[in-house]
Coordinates of C-alpha atoms in Angstrom, one line a residue:
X256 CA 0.0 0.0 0.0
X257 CA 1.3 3.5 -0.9
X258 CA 2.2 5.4 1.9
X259 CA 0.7 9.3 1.7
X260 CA 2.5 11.9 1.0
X261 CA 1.2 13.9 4.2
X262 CA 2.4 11.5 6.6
X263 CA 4.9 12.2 9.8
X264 CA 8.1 11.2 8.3
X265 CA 8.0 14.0 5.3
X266 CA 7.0 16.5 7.1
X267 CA 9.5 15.6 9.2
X268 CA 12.9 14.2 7.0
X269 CA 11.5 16.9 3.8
X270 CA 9.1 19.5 4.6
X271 CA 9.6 21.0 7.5
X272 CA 13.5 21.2 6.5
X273 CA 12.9 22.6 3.4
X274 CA 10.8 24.8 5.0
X275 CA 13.4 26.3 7.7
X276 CA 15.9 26.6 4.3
X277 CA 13.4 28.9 2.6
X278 CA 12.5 30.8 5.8
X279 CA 16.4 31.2 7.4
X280 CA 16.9 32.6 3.8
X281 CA 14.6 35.3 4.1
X282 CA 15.6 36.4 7.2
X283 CA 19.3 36.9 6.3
X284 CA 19.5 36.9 2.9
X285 CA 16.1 38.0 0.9
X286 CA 17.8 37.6 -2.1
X287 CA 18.6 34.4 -1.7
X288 CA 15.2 33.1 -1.0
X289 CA 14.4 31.8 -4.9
X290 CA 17.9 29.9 -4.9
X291 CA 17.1 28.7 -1.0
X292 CA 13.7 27.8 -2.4
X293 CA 14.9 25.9 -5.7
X294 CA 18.0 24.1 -4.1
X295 CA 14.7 23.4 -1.3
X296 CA 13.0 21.2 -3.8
X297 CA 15.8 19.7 -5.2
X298 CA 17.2 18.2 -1.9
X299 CA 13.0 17.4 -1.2
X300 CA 12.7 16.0 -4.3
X301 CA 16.6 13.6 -3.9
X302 CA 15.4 13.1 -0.1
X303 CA 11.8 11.7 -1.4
X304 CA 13.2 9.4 -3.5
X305 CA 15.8 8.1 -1.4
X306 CA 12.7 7.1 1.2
X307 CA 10.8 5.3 -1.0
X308 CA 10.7 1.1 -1.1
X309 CA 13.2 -0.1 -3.5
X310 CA 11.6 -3.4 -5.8
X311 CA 14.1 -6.1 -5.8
X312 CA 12.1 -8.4 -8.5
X313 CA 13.5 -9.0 -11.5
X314 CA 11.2 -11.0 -14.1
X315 CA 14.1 -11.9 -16.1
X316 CA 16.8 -12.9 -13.5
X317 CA 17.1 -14.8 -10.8
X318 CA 18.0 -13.6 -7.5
X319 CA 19.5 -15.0 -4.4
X320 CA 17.8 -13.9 -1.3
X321 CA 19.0 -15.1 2.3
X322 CA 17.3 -17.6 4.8
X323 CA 16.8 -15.2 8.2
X324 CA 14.7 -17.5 10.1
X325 CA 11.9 -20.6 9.7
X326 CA 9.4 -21.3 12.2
X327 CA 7.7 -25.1 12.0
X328 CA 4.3 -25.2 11.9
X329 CA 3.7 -29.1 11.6
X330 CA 5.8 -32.0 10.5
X331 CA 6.0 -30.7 7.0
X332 CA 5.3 -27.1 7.3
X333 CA 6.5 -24.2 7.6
X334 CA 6.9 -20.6 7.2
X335 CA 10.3 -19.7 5.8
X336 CA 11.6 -15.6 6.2
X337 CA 14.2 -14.4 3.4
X338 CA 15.8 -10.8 3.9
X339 CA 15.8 -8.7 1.2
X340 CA 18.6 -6.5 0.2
X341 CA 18.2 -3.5 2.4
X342 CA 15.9 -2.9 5.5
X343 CA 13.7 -0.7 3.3
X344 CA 13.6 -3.3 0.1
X345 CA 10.3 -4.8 -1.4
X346 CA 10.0 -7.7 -3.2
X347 CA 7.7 -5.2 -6.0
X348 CA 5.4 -8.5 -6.1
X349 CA 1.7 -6.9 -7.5
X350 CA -1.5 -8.6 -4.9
X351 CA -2.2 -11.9 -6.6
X352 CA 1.3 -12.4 -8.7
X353 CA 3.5 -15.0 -7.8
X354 CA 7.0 -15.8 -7.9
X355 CA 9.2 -18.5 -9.2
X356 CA 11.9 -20.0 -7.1
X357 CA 14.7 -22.4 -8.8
X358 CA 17.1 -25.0 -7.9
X359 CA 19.4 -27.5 -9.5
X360 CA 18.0 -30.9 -8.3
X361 CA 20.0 -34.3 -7.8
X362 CA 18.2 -36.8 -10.6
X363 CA 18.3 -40.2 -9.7
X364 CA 20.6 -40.7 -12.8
X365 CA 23.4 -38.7 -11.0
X366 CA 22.7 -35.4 -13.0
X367 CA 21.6 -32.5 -12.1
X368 CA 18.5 -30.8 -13.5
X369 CA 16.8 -26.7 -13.0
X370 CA 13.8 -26.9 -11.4
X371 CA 11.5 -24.2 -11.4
X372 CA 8.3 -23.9 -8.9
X373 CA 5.8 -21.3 -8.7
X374 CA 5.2 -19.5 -4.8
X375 CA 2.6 -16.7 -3.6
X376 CA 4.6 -15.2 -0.5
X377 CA 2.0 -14.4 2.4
X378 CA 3.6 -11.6 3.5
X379 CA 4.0 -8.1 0.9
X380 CA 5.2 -5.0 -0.1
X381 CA 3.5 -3.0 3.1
X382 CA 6.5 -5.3 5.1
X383 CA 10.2 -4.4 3.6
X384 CA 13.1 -6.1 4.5
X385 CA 12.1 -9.9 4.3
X386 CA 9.0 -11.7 2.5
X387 CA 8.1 -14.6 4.2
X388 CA 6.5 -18.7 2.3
X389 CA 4.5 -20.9 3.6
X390 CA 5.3 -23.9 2.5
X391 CA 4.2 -27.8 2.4
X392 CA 6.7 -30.2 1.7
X393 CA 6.1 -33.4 0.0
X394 CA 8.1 -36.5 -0.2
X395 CA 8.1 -36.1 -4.2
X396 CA 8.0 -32.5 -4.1
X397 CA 11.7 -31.2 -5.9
X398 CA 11.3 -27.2 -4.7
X399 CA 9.3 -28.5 -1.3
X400 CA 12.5 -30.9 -0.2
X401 CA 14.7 -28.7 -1.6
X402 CA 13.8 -25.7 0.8
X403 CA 12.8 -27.9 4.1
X404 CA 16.9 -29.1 4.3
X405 CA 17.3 -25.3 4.0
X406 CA 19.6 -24.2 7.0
X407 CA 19.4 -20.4 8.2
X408 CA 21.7 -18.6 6.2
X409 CA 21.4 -20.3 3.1
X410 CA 20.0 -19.2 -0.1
X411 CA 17.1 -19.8 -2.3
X412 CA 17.0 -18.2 -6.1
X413 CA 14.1 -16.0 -6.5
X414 CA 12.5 -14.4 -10.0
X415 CA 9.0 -12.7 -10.7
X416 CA 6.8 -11.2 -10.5
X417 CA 4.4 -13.3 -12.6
X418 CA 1.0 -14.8 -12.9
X419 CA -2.0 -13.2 -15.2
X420 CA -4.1 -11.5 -11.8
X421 CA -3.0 -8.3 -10.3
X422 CA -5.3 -7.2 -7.9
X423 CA -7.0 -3.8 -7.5
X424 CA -9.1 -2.2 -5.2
X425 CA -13.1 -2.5 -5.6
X426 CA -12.4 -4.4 -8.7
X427 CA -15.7 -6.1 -8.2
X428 CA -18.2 -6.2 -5.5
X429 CA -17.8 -9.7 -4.2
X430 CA -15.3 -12.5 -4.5
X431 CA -16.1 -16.3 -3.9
X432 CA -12.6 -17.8 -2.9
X433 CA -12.1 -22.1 -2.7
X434 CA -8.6 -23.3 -1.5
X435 CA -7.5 -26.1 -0.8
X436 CA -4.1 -26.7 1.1
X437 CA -1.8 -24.6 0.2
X438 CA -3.6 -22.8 -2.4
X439 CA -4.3 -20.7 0.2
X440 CA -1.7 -18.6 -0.2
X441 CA -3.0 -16.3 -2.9
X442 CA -6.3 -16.3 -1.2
X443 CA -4.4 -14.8 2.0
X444 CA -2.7 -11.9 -0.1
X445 CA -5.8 -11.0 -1.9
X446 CA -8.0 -10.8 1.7
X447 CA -5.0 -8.9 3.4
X448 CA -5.0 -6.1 0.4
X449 CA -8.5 -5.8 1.1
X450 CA -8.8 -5.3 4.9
X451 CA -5.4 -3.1 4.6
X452 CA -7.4 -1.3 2.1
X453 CA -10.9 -0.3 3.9
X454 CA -9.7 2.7 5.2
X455 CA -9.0 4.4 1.7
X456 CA -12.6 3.4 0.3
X457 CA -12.0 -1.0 -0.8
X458 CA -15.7 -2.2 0.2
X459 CA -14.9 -5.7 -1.8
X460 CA -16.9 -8.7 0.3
X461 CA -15.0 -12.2 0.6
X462 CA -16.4 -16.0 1.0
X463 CA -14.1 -17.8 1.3
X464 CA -14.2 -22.0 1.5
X465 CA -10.9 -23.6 2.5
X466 CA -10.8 -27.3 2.4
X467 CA -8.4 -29.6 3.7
X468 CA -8.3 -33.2 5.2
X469 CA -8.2 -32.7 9.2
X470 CA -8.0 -29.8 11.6
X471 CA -4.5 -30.2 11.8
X472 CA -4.0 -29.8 8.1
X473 CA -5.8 -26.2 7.9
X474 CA -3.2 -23.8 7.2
X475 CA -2.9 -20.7 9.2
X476 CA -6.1 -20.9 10.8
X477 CA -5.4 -18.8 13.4
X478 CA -4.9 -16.1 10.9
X479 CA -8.0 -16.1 8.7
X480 CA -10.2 -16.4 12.2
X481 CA -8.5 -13.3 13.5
X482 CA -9.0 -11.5 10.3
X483 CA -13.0 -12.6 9.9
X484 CA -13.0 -11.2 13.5
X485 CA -11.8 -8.5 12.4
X486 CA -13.7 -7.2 9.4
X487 CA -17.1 -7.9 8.6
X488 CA -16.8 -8.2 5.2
X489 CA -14.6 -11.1 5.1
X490 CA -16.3 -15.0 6.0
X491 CA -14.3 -18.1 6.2
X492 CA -16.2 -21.8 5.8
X493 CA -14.1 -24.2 6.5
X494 CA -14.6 -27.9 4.9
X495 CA -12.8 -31.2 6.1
X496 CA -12.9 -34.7 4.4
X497 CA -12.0 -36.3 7.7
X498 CA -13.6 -34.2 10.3
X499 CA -13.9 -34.8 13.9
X500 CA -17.2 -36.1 15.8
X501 CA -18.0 -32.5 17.2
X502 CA -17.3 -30.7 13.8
X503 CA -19.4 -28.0 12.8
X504 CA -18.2 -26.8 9.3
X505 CA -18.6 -28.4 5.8
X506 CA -17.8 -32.4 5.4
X507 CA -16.0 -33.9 2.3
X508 CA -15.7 -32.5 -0.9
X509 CA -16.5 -28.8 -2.0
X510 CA -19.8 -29.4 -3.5
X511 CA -22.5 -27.4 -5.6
X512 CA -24.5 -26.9 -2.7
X513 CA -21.3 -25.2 -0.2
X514 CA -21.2 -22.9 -3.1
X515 CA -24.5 -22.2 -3.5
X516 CA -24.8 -21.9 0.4
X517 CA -22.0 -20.2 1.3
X518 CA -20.6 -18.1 -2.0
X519 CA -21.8 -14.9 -4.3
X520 CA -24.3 -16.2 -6.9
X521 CA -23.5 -15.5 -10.5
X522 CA -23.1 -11.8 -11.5
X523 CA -21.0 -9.5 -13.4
X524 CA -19.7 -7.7 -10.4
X525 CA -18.8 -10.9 -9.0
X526 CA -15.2 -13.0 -9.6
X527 CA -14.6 -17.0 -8.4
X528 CA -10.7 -17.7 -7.2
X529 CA -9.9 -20.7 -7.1
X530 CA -6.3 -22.0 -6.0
X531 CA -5.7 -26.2 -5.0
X532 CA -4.6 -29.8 -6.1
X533 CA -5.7 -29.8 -10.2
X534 CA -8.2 -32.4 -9.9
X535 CA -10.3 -30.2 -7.3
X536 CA -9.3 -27.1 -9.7
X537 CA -10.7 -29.5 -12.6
X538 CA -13.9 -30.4 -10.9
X539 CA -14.6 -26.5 -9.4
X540 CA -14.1 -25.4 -12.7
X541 CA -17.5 -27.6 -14.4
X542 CA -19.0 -27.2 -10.7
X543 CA -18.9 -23.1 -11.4
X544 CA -20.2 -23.0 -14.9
X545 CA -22.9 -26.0 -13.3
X546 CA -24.0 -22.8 -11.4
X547 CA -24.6 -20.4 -13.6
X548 CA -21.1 -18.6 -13.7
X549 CA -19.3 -18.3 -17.1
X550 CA -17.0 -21.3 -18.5
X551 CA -13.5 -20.9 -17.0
X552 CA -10.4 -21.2 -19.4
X553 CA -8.0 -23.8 -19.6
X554 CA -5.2 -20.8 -18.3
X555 CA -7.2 -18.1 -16.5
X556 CA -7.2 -14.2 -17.4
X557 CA -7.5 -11.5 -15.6
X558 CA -11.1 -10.6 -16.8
X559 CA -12.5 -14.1 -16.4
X560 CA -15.4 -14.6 -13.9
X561 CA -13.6 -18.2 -12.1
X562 CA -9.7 -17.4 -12.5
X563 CA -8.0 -19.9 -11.0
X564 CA -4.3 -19.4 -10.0

């Protein structure tokens, strides 16, 4: 989010200084003051753009960014922190792009082999310094493995951003949003940008359905619960294949009827998400256009009604 121009720290580091320049000038020197005044907004205009973020992201290039700290969040989770460059560095990543993290992998014929993996970080550009991954790691998964043996102070390589959805605000009235897993990373970024963004005017509503196996499989749950709290116009259903006895939220498979129930019906102020596994992706896709909402592409764009990341 773009900080305002009338904040503290320029009236502070640029305007009041400036200021003082232009005034001590008339006070001694009144024929200084148009030279105090332009070398005023010179230095203003050098200090401003010394303040601002600096984007690190290069869409061309990779980039190797440090491992400052990982915190476990289950047996094969976690959230991993990379510093950027400079304390004031952003990764420049746009709300809903992604980026692309490679490594050379051991093949089981003794070479070596690039693999490339797309991430959505669940941290952003309003945090500089460090972006932070949430990441699942699978026993076949090349990228996964790669960064669980990871050890603080090591590096991953890092280009983007990329991805066909760039967020803005109020860019409909309502999303519907279905994760599954770890697909809920995009999902996170996109409801974060909103609630950041209800102060300056964003009224965008969010259901969101996030589906997963057990309890102990739904990512950041904590988070998403503290931000429905929160703001009103943001609702979380959760669904679980393998729910406990007590369990009071959806059972199995997302289904026409959760949708129905629980999401925006069809309308052309209204936009599906849709981030998971490829068969649920698959099977959401004919579920939506079931429903009334328009066909989705084999590789989403922006403009389509169900984009899936």
């Amino acid at each position: 989010m773009s900080e305002s121009v009338l904040s503290r720290k320029y009236f502070d580091g640029i305007y009041i200084p400036a200021g003082l320049l232009v005034v001590g000038s008339l006070l001694t020197k009144p024929e200084w003051a148009p030279y105090a005044a332009l070398l005023a907004v010179a230095l203003g205009a050098l200090k401003f753009f010394n303040m601002q973020p600096k984007k690190v992201l290069k869409p061309d290039q990779f980039q190797e960014f440090e491992l400052k700290e990982k915190t476990i969040i289950s047996h094969n989770v976690a959230i991993y922190r990379f510093s950027l460059p400079h304390p004031k560095a952003v990764l420049g990543l746009p709300i809903g792009q992604h980026i692309s993290i490679g490594a050379n992998i051991a093949q089981p014929d003794g070479t070596t082999k690039e693999i490339v993996r797309s991430y959505t970080p669940i941290s952003g550009d309003h945090q500089p310094g460090y972006f932070d991954l949430l990441i699942k790691s699978y026993p076949t998964g090349n990228i996964s493995k790669h960064l669980a043996g990871l050890g603080v102070g090591q590096t991953i390589k890092v280009r983007g951003p990329k991805g066909a959805f760039v967020y803005t605000p109020n860019m409909v009235r309502h999303f519907g949003m279905i994760a599954g897993g770890t697909g809920i990373t995009p999902m996170l970024q996109v409801v974060r940008a909103i609630i950041r963004g209800r102060k300056t005017g964003d009224t965008t509503e969010v259901d969101l359905i996030f589906a997963n196996v057990t309890p102990q499989d739904i990512l950041l749950r904590e988070d998403l619960d503290a931000l429905a709290a929160e703001d009103k116009g943001f609702r979380v259903h959760y669904v679980l294949d393998k729910p406990p006895a007590d369990w009071q939220g959806g059972v199995g498979y997302v289904t026409a009827d959760m949708i129905t129930k629980w999401l925006p019906k069809p309308a052309d102020d209204v936009k599906i998400l849709l981030c998971g596994p490829p068969p649920m992706i698959s099977g959401l896709k004919k579920t939506t256009e079931a429903l009334g909402f328009k066909k989705a592409r084999p590789v989403s764009k922006l403009g389509d009604q169900v984009f899936a990341f």
